């Protein structure tokens, strides 16, 4: 997307009106097509992505990694720190705020991967809590819940590391 969008007209050789509207809205790196209900959907031709969104994805992986470190170095489980820790909560909010800008780029898969990792971890915490609560009376629920949470923590580490490495290589 090497064009700077300087074309003023609206004929086939120039940028569409959506591009100009996108520039007004601060979306300089990619054309914008407007959908129903005034919702903007950013589409980037090819598989390129704006550097600002790449930086956001890196920051999000960094926030998730910080949550993992907090989980490893504190009394909280990795998966518990990942879901309930402020860095990951901020990261998932950023995912949802900037997700629309990644459509049509390889970053779309990264944002989806990050969001799914967070919600997967939340689901596993709930499953572990249900197992712990339901089998607490026979005392077998506690170790089973801890095994579930440890396995989920390892899965979170893998997903954050794999996604970060793929982003570094600019791969989906």
PDB file of C-alpha atoms in Angstrom:
ATOM      1  CA  UNK A   1       0.000   0.000   0.000  1.00  0.00           C
ATOM      2  CA  UNK A   2       2.681   2.485  -0.989  1.00  0.00           C
ATOM      3  CA  UNK A   3       0.218   5.174  -2.072  1.00  0.00           C
ATOM      4  CA  UNK A   4      -0.082   8.284   0.016  1.00  0.00           C
ATOM      5  CA  UNK A   5      -3.643   8.934  -1.112  1.00  0.00           C
ATOM      6  CA  UNK A   6      -2.839  12.335  -2.607  1.00  0.00           C
ATOM      7  CA  UNK A   7      -5.221  11.872  -5.542  1.00  0.00           C
ATOM      8  CA  UNK A   8      -7.964  14.452  -5.485  1.00  0.00           C
ATOM      9  CA  UNK A   9     -10.482  13.034  -7.928  1.00  0.00           C
ATOM     10  CA  UNK A  10     -12.742  10.091  -7.750  1.00  0.00           C
ATOM     11  CA  UNK A  11     -12.182   8.376 -11.115  1.00  0.00           C
ATOM     12  CA  UNK A  12     -10.892   4.807 -11.433  1.00  0.00           C
ATOM     13  CA  UNK A  13      -7.204   5.812 -11.151  1.00  0.00           C
ATOM     14  CA  UNK A  14      -7.644   7.740  -7.904  1.00  0.00           C
ATOM     15  CA  UNK A  15      -8.442   6.620  -4.374  1.00  0.00           C
ATOM     16  CA  UNK A  16     -12.145   6.115  -3.609  1.00  0.00           C
ATOM     17  CA  UNK A  17     -14.146   8.488  -1.439  1.00  0.00           C
ATOM     18  CA  UNK A  18     -13.897   5.977   1.412  1.00  0.00           C
ATOM     19  CA  UNK A  19     -10.112   6.463   1.370  1.00  0.00           C
ATOM     20  CA  UNK A  20     -10.544  10.211   1.790  1.00  0.00           C
ATOM     21  CA  UNK A  21     -13.069   9.716   4.600  1.00  0.00           C
ATOM     22  CA  UNK A  22     -10.643   7.301   6.215  1.00  0.00           C
ATOM     23  CA  UNK A  23      -7.931   9.976   6.123  1.00  0.00           C
ATOM     24  CA  UNK A  24     -10.280  12.452   7.793  1.00  0.00           C
ATOM     25  CA  UNK A  25     -10.968   9.892  10.518  1.00  0.00           C
ATOM     26  CA  UNK A  26      -7.234   9.365  11.025  1.00  0.00           C
ATOM     27  CA  UNK A  27      -7.034   6.048   9.144  1.00  0.00           C
ATOM     28  CA  UNK A  28      -4.275   7.081   6.742  1.00  0.00           C
ATOM     29  CA  UNK A  29      -2.768   3.677   6.040  1.00  0.00           C
ATOM     30  CA  UNK A  30      -5.746   1.883   4.569  1.00  0.00           C
ATOM     31  CA  UNK A  31      -8.968   2.426   2.656  1.00  0.00           C
ATOM     32  CA  UNK A  32     -12.229   2.409   4.553  1.00  0.00           C
ATOM     33  CA  UNK A  33     -15.534   1.006   3.375  1.00  0.00           C
ATOM     34  CA  UNK A  34     -18.573   2.034   5.345  1.00  0.00           C
ATOM     35  CA  UNK A  35     -21.077  -0.619   6.277  1.00  0.00           C
ATOM     36  CA  UNK A  36     -24.613  -0.365   7.544  1.00  0.00           C
ATOM     37  CA  UNK A  37     -25.309   1.602  10.723  1.00  0.00           C
ATOM     38  CA  UNK A  38     -22.297   3.868  10.147  1.00  0.00           C
ATOM     39  CA  UNK A  39     -19.889   1.140  11.290  1.00  0.00           C
ATOM     40  CA  UNK A  40     -16.491   1.372   9.586  1.00  0.00           C
ATOM     41  CA  UNK A  41     -14.763  -1.751   8.334  1.00  0.00           C
ATOM     42  CA  UNK A  42     -11.147  -1.259   7.283  1.00  0.00           C
ATOM     43  CA  UNK A  43      -9.933  -3.358   4.400  1.00  0.00           C
ATOM     44  CA  UNK A  44      -6.286  -3.385   3.412  1.00  0.00           C
ATOM     45  CA  UNK A  45      -5.460  -4.589  -0.044  1.00  0.00           C
ATOM     46  CA  UNK A  46      -3.020  -7.480  -0.107  1.00  0.00           C
ATOM     47  CA  UNK A  47      -1.854  -8.775   3.218  1.00  0.00           C
ATOM     48  CA  UNK A  48      -0.029  -5.672   4.415  1.00  0.00           C
ATOM     49  CA  UNK A  49      -0.807  -4.052   7.731  1.00  0.00           C
ATOM     50  CA  UNK A  50      -0.233  -0.542   9.064  1.00  0.00           C
ATOM     51  CA  UNK A  51       2.774  -0.265  11.372  1.00  0.00           C
ATOM     52  CA  UNK A  52       0.568   1.239  14.089  1.00  0.00           C
ATOM     53  CA  UNK A  53      -1.545  -1.931  14.224  1.00  0.00           C
ATOM     54  CA  UNK A  54       1.568  -4.110  14.254  1.00  0.00           C
ATOM     55  CA  UNK A  55       2.779  -2.103  17.242  1.00  0.00           C
ATOM     56  CA  UNK A  56      -0.606  -2.517  18.966  1.00  0.00           C
ATOM     57  CA  UNK A  57      -0.440  -6.299  18.412  1.00  0.00           C
ATOM     58  CA  UNK A  58       3.088  -6.355  19.880  1.00  0.00           C
ATOM     59  CA  UNK A  59       1.928  -4.357  22.906  1.00  0.00           C
ATOM     60  CA  UNK A  60      -0.974  -6.765  23.409  1.00  0.00           C
ATOM     61  CA  UNK A  61       1.341  -9.784  23.298  1.00  0.00           C
ATOM     62  CA  UNK A  62       3.603  -7.942  25.750  1.00  0.00           C
ATOM     63  CA  UNK A  63       0.705  -7.321  28.140  1.00  0.00           C
ATOM     64  CA  UNK A  64      -0.290 -10.971  27.954  1.00  0.00           C
ATOM     65  CA  UNK A  65       3.330 -12.001  28.588  1.00  0.00           C
ATOM     66  CA  UNK A  66       3.418  -9.672  31.615  1.00  0.00           C
ATOM     67  CA  UNK A  67       0.338 -11.420  33.005  1.00  0.00           C
ATOM     68  CA  UNK A  68       2.093 -14.761  32.558  1.00  0.00           C
ATOM     69  CA  UNK A  69       5.155 -13.478  34.427  1.00  0.00           C
ATOM     70  CA  UNK A  70       2.903 -12.204  37.229  1.00  0.00           C
ATOM     71  CA  UNK A  71       1.279 -15.644  37.406  1.00  0.00           C
ATOM     72  CA  UNK A  72       4.637 -17.423  37.545  1.00  0.00           C
ATOM     73  CA  UNK A  73       6.141 -15.102  40.161  1.00  0.00           C
ATOM     74  CA  UNK A  74       3.160 -14.730  42.475  1.00  0.00           C
ATOM     75  CA  UNK A  75       0.787 -16.901  44.444  1.00  0.00           C
ATOM     76  CA  UNK A  76      -1.755 -16.734  41.623  1.00  0.00           C
ATOM     77  CA  UNK A  77      -1.911 -19.411  38.923  1.00  0.00           C
ATOM     78  CA  UNK A  78      -0.694 -18.457  35.456  1.00  0.00           C
ATOM     79  CA  UNK A  79      -4.170 -18.805  34.011  1.00  0.00           C
ATOM     80  CA  UNK A  80      -5.655 -16.861  36.947  1.00  0.00           C
ATOM     81  CA  UNK A  81      -3.245 -13.970  36.453  1.00  0.00           C
ATOM     82  CA  UNK A  82      -3.902 -14.136  32.731  1.00  0.00           C
ATOM     83  CA  UNK A  83      -7.667 -13.769  33.053  1.00  0.00           C
ATOM     84  CA  UNK A  84      -7.947 -11.578  36.153  1.00  0.00           C
ATOM     85  CA  UNK A  85      -4.739  -9.567  35.878  1.00  0.00           C
ATOM     86  CA  UNK A  86      -4.956  -5.958  34.769  1.00  0.00           C
ATOM     87  CA  UNK A  87      -2.433  -6.356  31.896  1.00  0.00           C
ATOM     88  CA  UNK A  88      -4.508  -9.041  30.160  1.00  0.00           C
ATOM     89  CA  UNK A  89      -7.768  -7.207  30.766  1.00  0.00           C
ATOM     90  CA  UNK A  90      -6.266  -4.092  29.162  1.00  0.00           C
ATOM     91  CA  UNK A  91      -4.927  -6.287  26.340  1.00  0.00           C
ATOM     92  CA  UNK A  92      -8.303  -7.851  25.541  1.00  0.00           C
ATOM     93  CA  UNK A  93      -9.966  -4.415  25.603  1.00  0.00           C
ATOM     94  CA  UNK A  94      -7.320  -3.198  23.125  1.00  0.00           C
ATOM     95  CA  UNK A  95      -8.029  -6.284  21.009  1.00  0.00           C
ATOM     96  CA  UNK A  96     -11.687  -5.398  20.746  1.00  0.00           C
ATOM     97  CA  UNK A  97     -11.016  -1.678  20.171  1.00  0.00           C
ATOM     98  CA  UNK A  98      -8.518  -2.188  17.326  1.00  0.00           C
ATOM     99  CA  UNK A  99      -9.828  -5.450  15.879  1.00  0.00           C
ATOM    100  CA  UNK A 100     -11.826  -3.750  13.113  1.00  0.00           C
ATOM    101  CA  UNK A 101      -8.647  -2.225  11.708  1.00  0.00           C
ATOM    102  CA  UNK A 102      -7.038  -5.602  11.153  1.00  0.00           C
ATOM    103  CA  UNK A 103      -9.611  -7.017   8.753  1.00  0.00           C
ATOM    104  CA  UNK A 104      -8.073  -8.209   5.537  1.00  0.00           C
ATOM    105  CA  UNK A 105      -4.545  -8.342   6.975  1.00  0.00           C
ATOM    106  CA  UNK A 106      -2.486 -11.042   8.595  1.00  0.00           C
ATOM    107  CA  UNK A 107      -3.049  -9.207  11.895  1.00  0.00           C
ATOM    108  CA  UNK A 108      -6.690 -10.276  11.849  1.00  0.00           C
ATOM    109  CA  UNK A 109      -5.638 -13.801  12.782  1.00  0.00           C
ATOM    110  CA  UNK A 110      -3.412 -12.468  15.578  1.00  0.00           C
ATOM    111  CA  UNK A 111      -6.204 -10.430  17.138  1.00  0.00           C
ATOM    112  CA  UNK A 112      -8.581 -13.376  16.858  1.00  0.00           C
ATOM    113  CA  UNK A 113      -5.894 -15.652  18.396  1.00  0.00           C
ATOM    114  CA  UNK A 114      -5.362 -13.230  21.303  1.00  0.00           C
ATOM    115  CA  UNK A 115      -9.077 -12.840  21.999  1.00  0.00           C
ATOM    116  CA  UNK A 116      -9.694 -16.573  21.834  1.00  0.00           C
ATOM    117  CA  UNK A 117      -6.742 -17.259  24.129  1.00  0.00           C
ATOM    118  CA  UNK A 118      -8.217 -14.936  26.752  1.00  0.00           C
ATOM    119  CA  UNK A 119     -11.713 -16.415  26.577  1.00  0.00           C
ATOM    120  CA  UNK A 120     -10.372 -19.980  26.478  1.00  0.00           C
ATOM    121  CA  UNK A 121      -8.457 -19.265  29.671  1.00  0.00           C
ATOM    122  CA  UNK A 122     -11.578 -17.801  31.302  1.00  0.00           C
ATOM    123  CA  UNK A 123     -13.586 -20.880  30.329  1.00  0.00           C
ATOM    124  CA  UNK A 124     -10.962 -23.234  31.752  1.00  0.00           C
ATOM    125  CA  UNK A 125     -10.916 -21.300  35.027  1.00  0.00           C
ATOM    126  CA  UNK A 126     -14.682 -21.775  35.273  1.00  0.00           C
ATOM    127  CA  UNK A 127     -14.403 -25.495  34.479  1.00  0.00           C
ATOM    128  CA  UNK A 128     -11.665 -25.902  37.090  1.00  0.00           C
ATOM    129  CA  UNK A 129     -13.762 -24.029  39.659  1.00  0.00           C
ATOM    130  CA  UNK A 130     -16.778 -26.239  38.926  1.00  0.00           C
ATOM    131  CA  UNK A 131     -14.682 -29.382  39.280  1.00  0.00           C
ATOM    132  CA  UNK A 132     -13.131 -28.088  42.479  1.00  0.00           C
ATOM    133  CA  UNK A 133     -16.495 -27.050  43.891  1.00  0.00           C
ATOM    134  CA  UNK A 134     -18.359 -30.186  42.942  1.00  0.00           C
ATOM    135  CA  UNK A 135     -15.665 -32.628  44.101  1.00  0.00           C
ATOM    136  CA  UNK A 136     -14.442 -30.595  47.079  1.00  0.00           C
ATOM    137  CA  UNK A 137     -16.251 -32.829  49.536  1.00  0.00           C
ATOM    138  CA  UNK A 138     -14.202 -35.866  48.534  1.00  0.00           C
ATOM    139  CA  UNK A 139     -11.026 -33.734  48.358  1.00  0.00           C
ATOM    140  CA  UNK A 140     -10.162 -35.070  44.915  1.00  0.00           C
ATOM    141  CA  UNK A 141     -11.581 -31.937  43.254  1.00  0.00           C
ATOM    142  CA  UNK A 142      -8.785 -29.685  44.471  1.00  0.00           C
ATOM    143  CA  UNK A 143      -5.888 -31.560  42.803  1.00  0.00           C
ATOM    144  CA  UNK A 144      -7.947 -32.095  39.649  1.00  0.00           C
ATOM    145  CA  UNK A 145      -8.758 -28.387  39.481  1.00  0.00           C
ATOM    146  CA  UNK A 146      -5.088 -27.517  39.999  1.00  0.00           C
ATOM    147  CA  UNK A 147      -4.086 -29.897  37.181  1.00  0.00           C
ATOM    148  CA  UNK A 148      -6.656 -28.253  34.908  1.00  0.00           C
ATOM    149  CA  UNK A 149      -5.371 -24.780  35.795  1.00  0.00           C
ATOM    150  CA  UNK A 150      -1.720 -25.778  35.340  1.00  0.00           C
ATOM    151  CA  UNK A 151      -2.478 -27.329  31.934  1.00  0.00           C
ATOM    152  CA  UNK A 152      -4.389 -24.175  30.951  1.00  0.00           C
ATOM    153  CA  UNK A 153      -1.443 -22.042  32.095  1.00  0.00           C
ATOM    154  CA  UNK A 154       0.921 -24.031  29.899  1.00  0.00           C
ATOM    155  CA  UNK A 155      -1.513 -23.672  27.011  1.00  0.00           C
ATOM    156  CA  UNK A 156      -1.653 -19.890  27.534  1.00  0.00           C
ATOM    157  CA  UNK A 157       2.165 -19.700  27.561  1.00  0.00           C
ATOM    158  CA  UNK A 158       2.286 -21.682  24.314  1.00  0.00           C
ATOM    159  CA  UNK A 159      -0.386 -19.564  22.610  1.00  0.00           C
ATOM    160  CA  UNK A 160       1.203 -16.243  23.609  1.00  0.00           C
ATOM    161  CA  UNK A 161       4.700 -17.400  22.601  1.00  0.00           C
ATOM    162  CA  UNK A 162       3.538 -18.908  19.296  1.00  0.00           C
ATOM    163  CA  UNK A 163       1.513 -15.832  18.388  1.00  0.00           C
ATOM    164  CA  UNK A 164       4.323 -13.465  19.308  1.00  0.00           C
ATOM    165  CA  UNK A 165       6.838 -15.402  17.199  1.00  0.00           C
ATOM    166  CA  UNK A 166       4.450 -15.504  14.232  1.00  0.00           C
ATOM    167  CA  UNK A 167       3.886 -11.750  14.549  1.00  0.00           C
ATOM    168  CA  UNK A 168       7.620 -11.173  14.627  1.00  0.00           C
ATOM    169  CA  UNK A 169       7.886 -13.093  11.332  1.00  0.00           C
ATOM    170  CA  UNK A 170       4.873 -11.161   9.978  1.00  0.00           C
ATOM    171  CA  UNK A 171       2.909 -14.372   9.510  1.00  0.00           C
ATOM    172  CA  UNK A 172      -0.762 -15.018  10.332  1.00  0.00           C
TER     173      UNK A 172
END
